């Protein structure tokens, strides 16, 4: 009997050490070192997940609990929390954020999907020589000439989706627009009639990727499996939902692969005449065939599939969510909506496409976008990272394997960097002088910064401008009176909810 008691006591002590002491002791050391510059938000086992879930439940805002800590004490540089047994360091101080972005090789990105053969060979998760090669290759697709060549296509997509969509689901509506733009930008004319699972391809892919991402967040068992076993977790006591998702992933990858192989065969026999009209797939296939001819094959079909998935989730959800949040604020502030409508009509006209010469003149729309990205950036932090090796980050020593992230939305919430920082005021960005105070270059960085900043940021801003301009000209955007509570929650990104929060009323011509 005594041996049983000893065994139980040993087990309890082991769990206590693993769940409590292992993450808490190092967090307390940092708290003692930094004093008021650090906020301890430790919760056994749940940690950061509890902070976010409680914030949504109590404050109706995923980030409000953390943001309140920063506003209460503007000198805070780090939030100290945990995830299961590991410390989580959420850096909010601009100098710490700067150091992390500039020294990106000291950290390992955590795959947000944790599914084998879904994006690991793409630009976001690649490292070292592969990342450098991809960045250089894809950079040629984001020149000013290439971006503006897509304007007619983007105009057509916005017009088509606006006409066909019921606009009762904000996230789905904006994702249909941005998803179709990404698909056209990647595959070009091959996308005509492109469907997956009997739906428009962009709708199906958004659904699949969102379900993969949300699966561990909604199921503690799956979350624990992924934490312990990573990619192998899908084969360990898989749930029916996991089996279904793996099947759907395989099906859509087969469709993508067939389109890539078709384009390879086409370009084997004919060269592209107009290089400026090359889509992403043409860029990749041309390089693939060149390497094949030179017998120096670095790119394979699997990498091209991964790159499509990467560009799709990077280019669809962020742009769609930012557009949706801008539309929400237009409904929340009708006077601002009228001012922006006036700008669009004066610059673009009551009808017609948005052209290259219009974009830089839409300064009020740009101001709206910047203010939304300051206060409600959907990508409020980059992908979670772990510390690659023991790392000295300014005055703080981090251990290998700790979780860490740059909370780059944080500095923009503080009065020491913006006047009346808690107030939504898009006109602040229309001022001629310096909008940002005490700026080290890392206060307002909505698309990250450093060597691994967002390659597609200019295309994203261009696309959001066009979406806002065309929709505000065509519809009076209003809050849905049937929705009693607006929440800023999380799907794949930080977003306004519920999906039926807005009403789009057709404007009368003339």
Coordinates of C-alpha atoms in Angstrom, one line a residue, residues 39-339:
X39 CA 3.7 41.5 -16.8
X40 CA 3.3 38.0 -15.6
X41 CA 0.2 36.3 -17.0
X42 CA 0.8 32.7 -16.2
X43 CA -1.9 30.1 -16.0
X44 CA -1.2 26.4 -15.4
X45 CA -1.4 24.4 -18.6
X46 CA -3.7 26.8 -20.4
X47 CA -1.5 29.9 -20.4
X48 CA -1.9 32.1 -23.5
X49 CA -5.0 30.1 -24.6
X50 CA -6.8 31.0 -21.4
X51 CA -5.9 34.7 -21.8
X52 CA -7.3 34.9 -25.3
X53 CA -10.4 32.8 -24.5
X54 CA -11.2 34.8 -21.4
X55 CA -10.6 38.0 -23.3
X56 CA -13.2 37.1 -25.9
X57 CA -15.7 35.8 -23.3
X58 CA -15.4 38.8 -21.0
X59 CA -14.3 41.7 -23.2
X60 CA -15.6 40.6 -26.6
X61 CA -12.1 41.2 -27.9
X62 CA -9.4 38.7 -28.3
X63 CA -6.6 41.2 -27.6
X64 CA -8.2 43.6 -25.1
X65 CA -6.8 41.9 -21.9
X66 CA -3.3 42.1 -23.1
X67 CA -3.8 45.6 -24.6
X68 CA -5.1 46.9 -21.3
X69 CA -1.9 45.8 -19.6
X70 CA 0.1 47.8 -22.1
X71 CA -2.1 50.9 -21.8
X72 CA -2.0 50.6 -18.0
X73 CA 1.8 50.6 -18.0
X74 CA 3.3 51.9 -21.3
X75 CA 6.8 50.9 -20.2
X76 CA 6.0 47.2 -20.4
X77 CA 8.3 45.4 -22.8
X78 CA 7.2 41.8 -22.4
X79 CA 4.1 39.8 -21.4
X80 CA 5.2 36.6 -19.6
X81 CA 2.9 33.6 -20.2
X82 CA 3.0 29.9 -21.0
X83 CA 1.7 27.2 -23.3
X84 CA 1.4 23.9 -21.5
X85 CA 4.9 23.4 -20.0
X86 CA 6.8 26.0 -22.0
X87 CA 7.3 29.7 -21.3
X88 CA 5.8 32.1 -23.8
X89 CA 7.5 35.5 -24.2
X90 CA 5.3 38.1 -25.9
X91 CA 7.5 41.0 -26.8
X92 CA 5.9 44.5 -26.9
X93 CA 8.9 46.8 -26.5
X94 CA 10.0 48.3 -29.9
X95 CA 13.7 47.7 -29.3
X96 CA 13.1 44.0 -28.5
X97 CA 10.8 43.7 -31.5
X98 CA 13.4 45.3 -33.7
X99 CA 16.1 42.9 -32.5
X100 CA 14.0 39.9 -33.2
X101 CA 13.0 40.9 -36.7
X102 CA 16.6 41.8 -37.6
X103 CA 18.0 38.6 -36.2
X104 CA 15.4 36.2 -37.7
X105 CA 17.8 33.3 -38.0
X106 CA 17.9 32.8 -34.2
X107 CA 14.3 31.6 -34.2
X108 CA 12.3 28.7 -35.8
X109 CA 8.9 29.4 -37.1
X110 CA 6.1 27.1 -35.9
X111 CA 4.0 25.7 -38.7
X112 CA 0.4 27.1 -38.2
X113 CA -1.1 24.0 -39.9
X114 CA 1.1 21.2 -38.6
X115 CA 0.2 19.0 -41.5
X116 CA 2.9 17.3 -43.6
X117 CA 3.2 18.5 -47.2
X118 CA 1.1 21.7 -46.7
X119 CA 3.3 24.7 -47.1
X120 CA 6.6 23.6 -45.5
X121 CA 8.5 24.2 -48.7
X122 CA 6.8 27.6 -49.3
X123 CA 8.3 31.0 -48.7
X124 CA 6.9 31.6 -45.2
X125 CA 8.3 28.4 -43.6
X126 CA 11.4 27.9 -45.7
X127 CA 14.8 28.9 -44.3
X128 CA 18.4 29.3 -45.4
X129 CA 19.3 29.0 -49.0
X130 CA 15.9 27.8 -50.1
X131 CA 14.3 30.9 -48.6
X132 CA 16.9 33.2 -50.3
X133 CA 16.3 31.5 -53.7
X134 CA 12.5 31.7 -53.4
X135 CA 12.6 35.3 -52.2
X136 CA 14.7 36.3 -55.1
X137 CA 12.5 34.4 -57.6
X138 CA 9.2 35.6 -56.3
X139 CA 10.4 39.2 -55.9
X140 CA 10.4 39.6 -59.7
X141 CA 6.6 39.0 -59.6
X142 CA 6.0 42.0 -57.2
X143 CA 7.6 44.8 -59.3
X144 CA 5.5 47.9 -59.9
X145 CA 4.9 46.9 -63.5
X146 CA 3.7 43.4 -62.6
X147 CA 1.4 44.7 -59.9
X148 CA -0.3 47.3 -62.1
X149 CA -0.7 44.7 -64.9
X150 CA -3.1 42.9 -62.5
X151 CA -5.4 45.9 -62.1
X152 CA -7.9 44.9 -64.9
X153 CA -8.2 41.4 -63.4
X154 CA -8.7 42.7 -59.9
X155 CA -11.4 45.1 -61.1
X156 CA -13.2 42.3 -62.9
X157 CA -13.0 40.0 -59.9
X158 CA -14.4 42.6 -57.5
X159 CA -17.3 43.4 -59.9
X160 CA -18.1 39.7 -60.5
X161 CA -18.0 38.6 -56.9
X162 CA -20.0 41.7 -55.7
X163 CA -22.7 40.9 -58.2
X164 CA -22.9 37.1 -57.5
X165 CA -22.4 37.0 -53.7
X166 CA -25.3 37.5 -51.4
X167 CA -23.0 39.5 -49.0
X168 CA -24.6 38.1 -45.9
X169 CA -21.3 36.6 -44.7
X170 CA -18.6 39.3 -44.5
X171 CA -15.6 37.0 -44.2
X172 CA -16.8 34.7 -47.0
X173 CA -17.6 37.6 -49.2
X174 CA -14.2 39.3 -48.9
X175 CA -12.4 36.0 -49.0
X176 CA -14.1 35.1 -52.3
X177 CA -12.7 38.3 -53.8
X178 CA -9.1 38.0 -52.4
X179 CA -9.0 34.3 -53.0
X180 CA -10.0 34.6 -56.6
X181 CA -7.4 37.3 -57.1
X182 CA -4.7 35.1 -55.7
X183 CA -5.8 32.1 -57.8
X184 CA -5.8 34.2 -61.0
X185 CA -2.4 35.7 -60.1
X186 CA -1.0 32.2 -59.6
X187 CA -2.6 30.2 -62.4
X188 CA -3.9 32.8 -64.9
X189 CA -6.3 31.4 -67.5
X190 CA -6.0 27.9 -66.2
X191 CA -8.4 28.9 -63.4
X192 CA -11.4 29.2 -65.6
X193 CA -14.1 27.0 -64.0
X194 CA -11.7 26.0 -61.3
X195 CA -13.6 24.2 -58.5
X196 CA -12.8 22.0 -55.6
X197 CA -15.4 19.9 -53.8
X198 CA -18.1 21.4 -56.0
X199 CA -17.5 25.0 -54.9
X200 CA -15.4 27.9 -56.2
X201 CA -11.8 26.9 -55.5
X202 CA -11.1 29.9 -53.3
X203 CA -14.1 29.2 -51.0
X204 CA -13.1 25.5 -50.6
X205 CA -9.4 26.2 -49.9
X206 CA -10.2 28.9 -47.4
X207 CA -12.6 26.5 -45.6
X208 CA -10.0 23.6 -45.6
X209 CA -7.1 25.8 -44.3
X210 CA -9.2 27.5 -41.7
X211 CA -10.5 24.2 -40.4
X212 CA -7.0 22.8 -40.1
X213 CA -5.9 25.9 -38.2
X214 CA -8.9 26.0 -35.9
X215 CA -8.9 22.2 -35.2
X216 CA -6.4 22.2 -32.3
X217 CA -7.9 25.5 -30.9
X218 CA -11.3 23.9 -30.6
X219 CA -10.2 20.5 -29.4
X220 CA -7.8 20.2 -26.4
X221 CA -7.0 16.6 -27.2
X222 CA -5.8 17.5 -30.7
X223 CA -3.9 20.5 -29.3
X224 CA -2.0 18.3 -26.9
X225 CA -1.3 15.7 -29.6
X226 CA 0.2 18.4 -31.9
X227 CA 2.2 19.8 -29.0
X228 CA 3.8 16.4 -28.2
X229 CA 4.0 14.7 -31.6
X230 CA 3.8 17.6 -34.1
X231 CA 3.3 16.2 -37.7
X232 CA 3.0 12.6 -36.5
X233 CA -0.1 13.6 -34.4
X234 CA -2.4 13.1 -37.4
X235 CA -1.7 9.3 -37.3
X236 CA -2.0 8.9 -33.5
X237 CA -5.6 8.0 -32.5
X238 CA -7.0 10.2 -35.3
X239 CA -10.5 11.6 -34.9
X240 CA -13.0 11.4 -37.8
X241 CA -12.5 15.1 -38.3
X242 CA -8.8 14.7 -38.8
X243 CA -9.3 11.8 -41.2
X244 CA -11.8 13.8 -43.3
X245 CA -9.4 16.8 -43.4
X246 CA -6.5 14.7 -44.5
X247 CA -8.6 13.3 -47.3
X248 CA -9.8 16.7 -48.4
X249 CA -6.2 18.1 -48.3
X250 CA -5.0 15.2 -50.6
X251 CA -7.9 15.8 -53.0
X252 CA -7.2 19.5 -53.4
X253 CA -3.5 18.9 -53.8
X254 CA -4.1 16.5 -56.6
X255 CA -6.2 19.1 -58.4
X256 CA -3.4 21.7 -58.0
X257 CA -0.8 19.2 -59.1
X258 CA -2.7 18.4 -62.3
X259 CA -2.9 22.1 -63.2
X260 CA 0.8 22.5 -62.6
X261 CA 1.7 19.5 -64.7
X262 CA -0.6 20.8 -67.5
X263 CA 1.3 24.1 -67.5
X264 CA 4.7 22.4 -67.6
X265 CA 3.7 20.6 -70.7
X266 CA 2.4 23.8 -72.3
X267 CA 5.5 25.7 -71.6
X268 CA 7.8 22.9 -72.8
X269 CA 6.4 23.6 -76.3
X270 CA 6.0 27.3 -76.3
X271 CA 7.8 30.3 -74.8
X272 CA 6.0 33.2 -73.3
X273 CA 6.2 36.3 -75.4
X274 CA 5.1 38.9 -72.8
X275 CA 7.2 38.5 -69.7
X276 CA 5.3 41.3 -67.9
X277 CA 2.1 39.1 -68.0
X278 CA 3.7 36.1 -66.5
X279 CA 1.7 34.7 -63.5
X280 CA 3.3 33.1 -60.5
X281 CA 3.0 29.6 -62.0
X282 CA 4.7 30.7 -65.2
X283 CA 7.5 32.1 -63.2
X284 CA 8.0 28.9 -61.3
X285 CA 7.5 26.6 -64.3
X286 CA 10.0 28.6 -66.4
X287 CA 12.6 28.3 -63.7
X288 CA 11.7 24.6 -63.2
X289 CA 12.3 23.8 -66.9
X290 CA 15.5 25.9 -67.0
X291 CA 16.9 23.9 -64.1
X292 CA 15.8 20.7 -65.7
X293 CA 17.6 21.6 -68.9
X294 CA 20.7 22.7 -66.9
X295 CA 20.5 19.5 -64.9
X296 CA 20.5 21.5 -61.7
X297 CA 17.1 20.7 -60.3
X298 CA 16.3 22.6 -57.1
X299 CA 12.6 23.1 -57.6
X300 CA 10.2 20.2 -57.8
X301 CA 6.4 20.0 -58.3
X302 CA 5.9 19.6 -54.6
X303 CA 7.6 23.0 -53.9
X304 CA 5.3 24.7 -56.5
X305 CA 2.2 23.2 -54.7
X306 CA 3.5 24.4 -51.4
X307 CA 4.2 27.8 -52.8
X308 CA 0.6 28.1 -54.1
X309 CA -0.7 27.1 -50.6
X310 CA 1.6 29.6 -49.0
X311 CA 0.7 32.5 -51.3
X312 CA -3.0 31.6 -51.0
X313 CA -3.3 31.7 -47.2
X314 CA -0.9 34.7 -47.0
X315 CA -2.6 36.6 -49.8
X316 CA -6.2 35.7 -49.2
X317 CA -7.0 35.8 -45.5
X318 CA -4.9 38.8 -44.4
X319 CA -6.2 41.0 -47.3
X320 CA -9.8 39.8 -46.9
X321 CA -9.8 40.3 -43.1
X322 CA -8.3 43.8 -43.4
X323 CA -10.9 44.7 -46.1
X324 CA -13.7 43.4 -43.9
X325 CA -12.5 45.4 -40.9
X326 CA -12.3 48.5 -43.0
X327 CA -15.9 48.0 -44.2
X328 CA -17.0 47.5 -40.6
X329 CA -15.4 50.9 -39.6
X330 CA -17.1 52.6 -42.6
X331 CA -20.4 51.4 -41.3
X332 CA -19.5 52.4 -37.7
X333 CA -18.6 55.9 -38.8
X334 CA -21.1 57.0 -41.6
X335 CA -19.5 60.5 -41.8
X336 CA -16.1 58.9 -42.7
X337 CA -17.9 56.7 -45.2
X338 CA -19.4 59.8 -46.9
X339 CA -16.0 61.5 -47.0

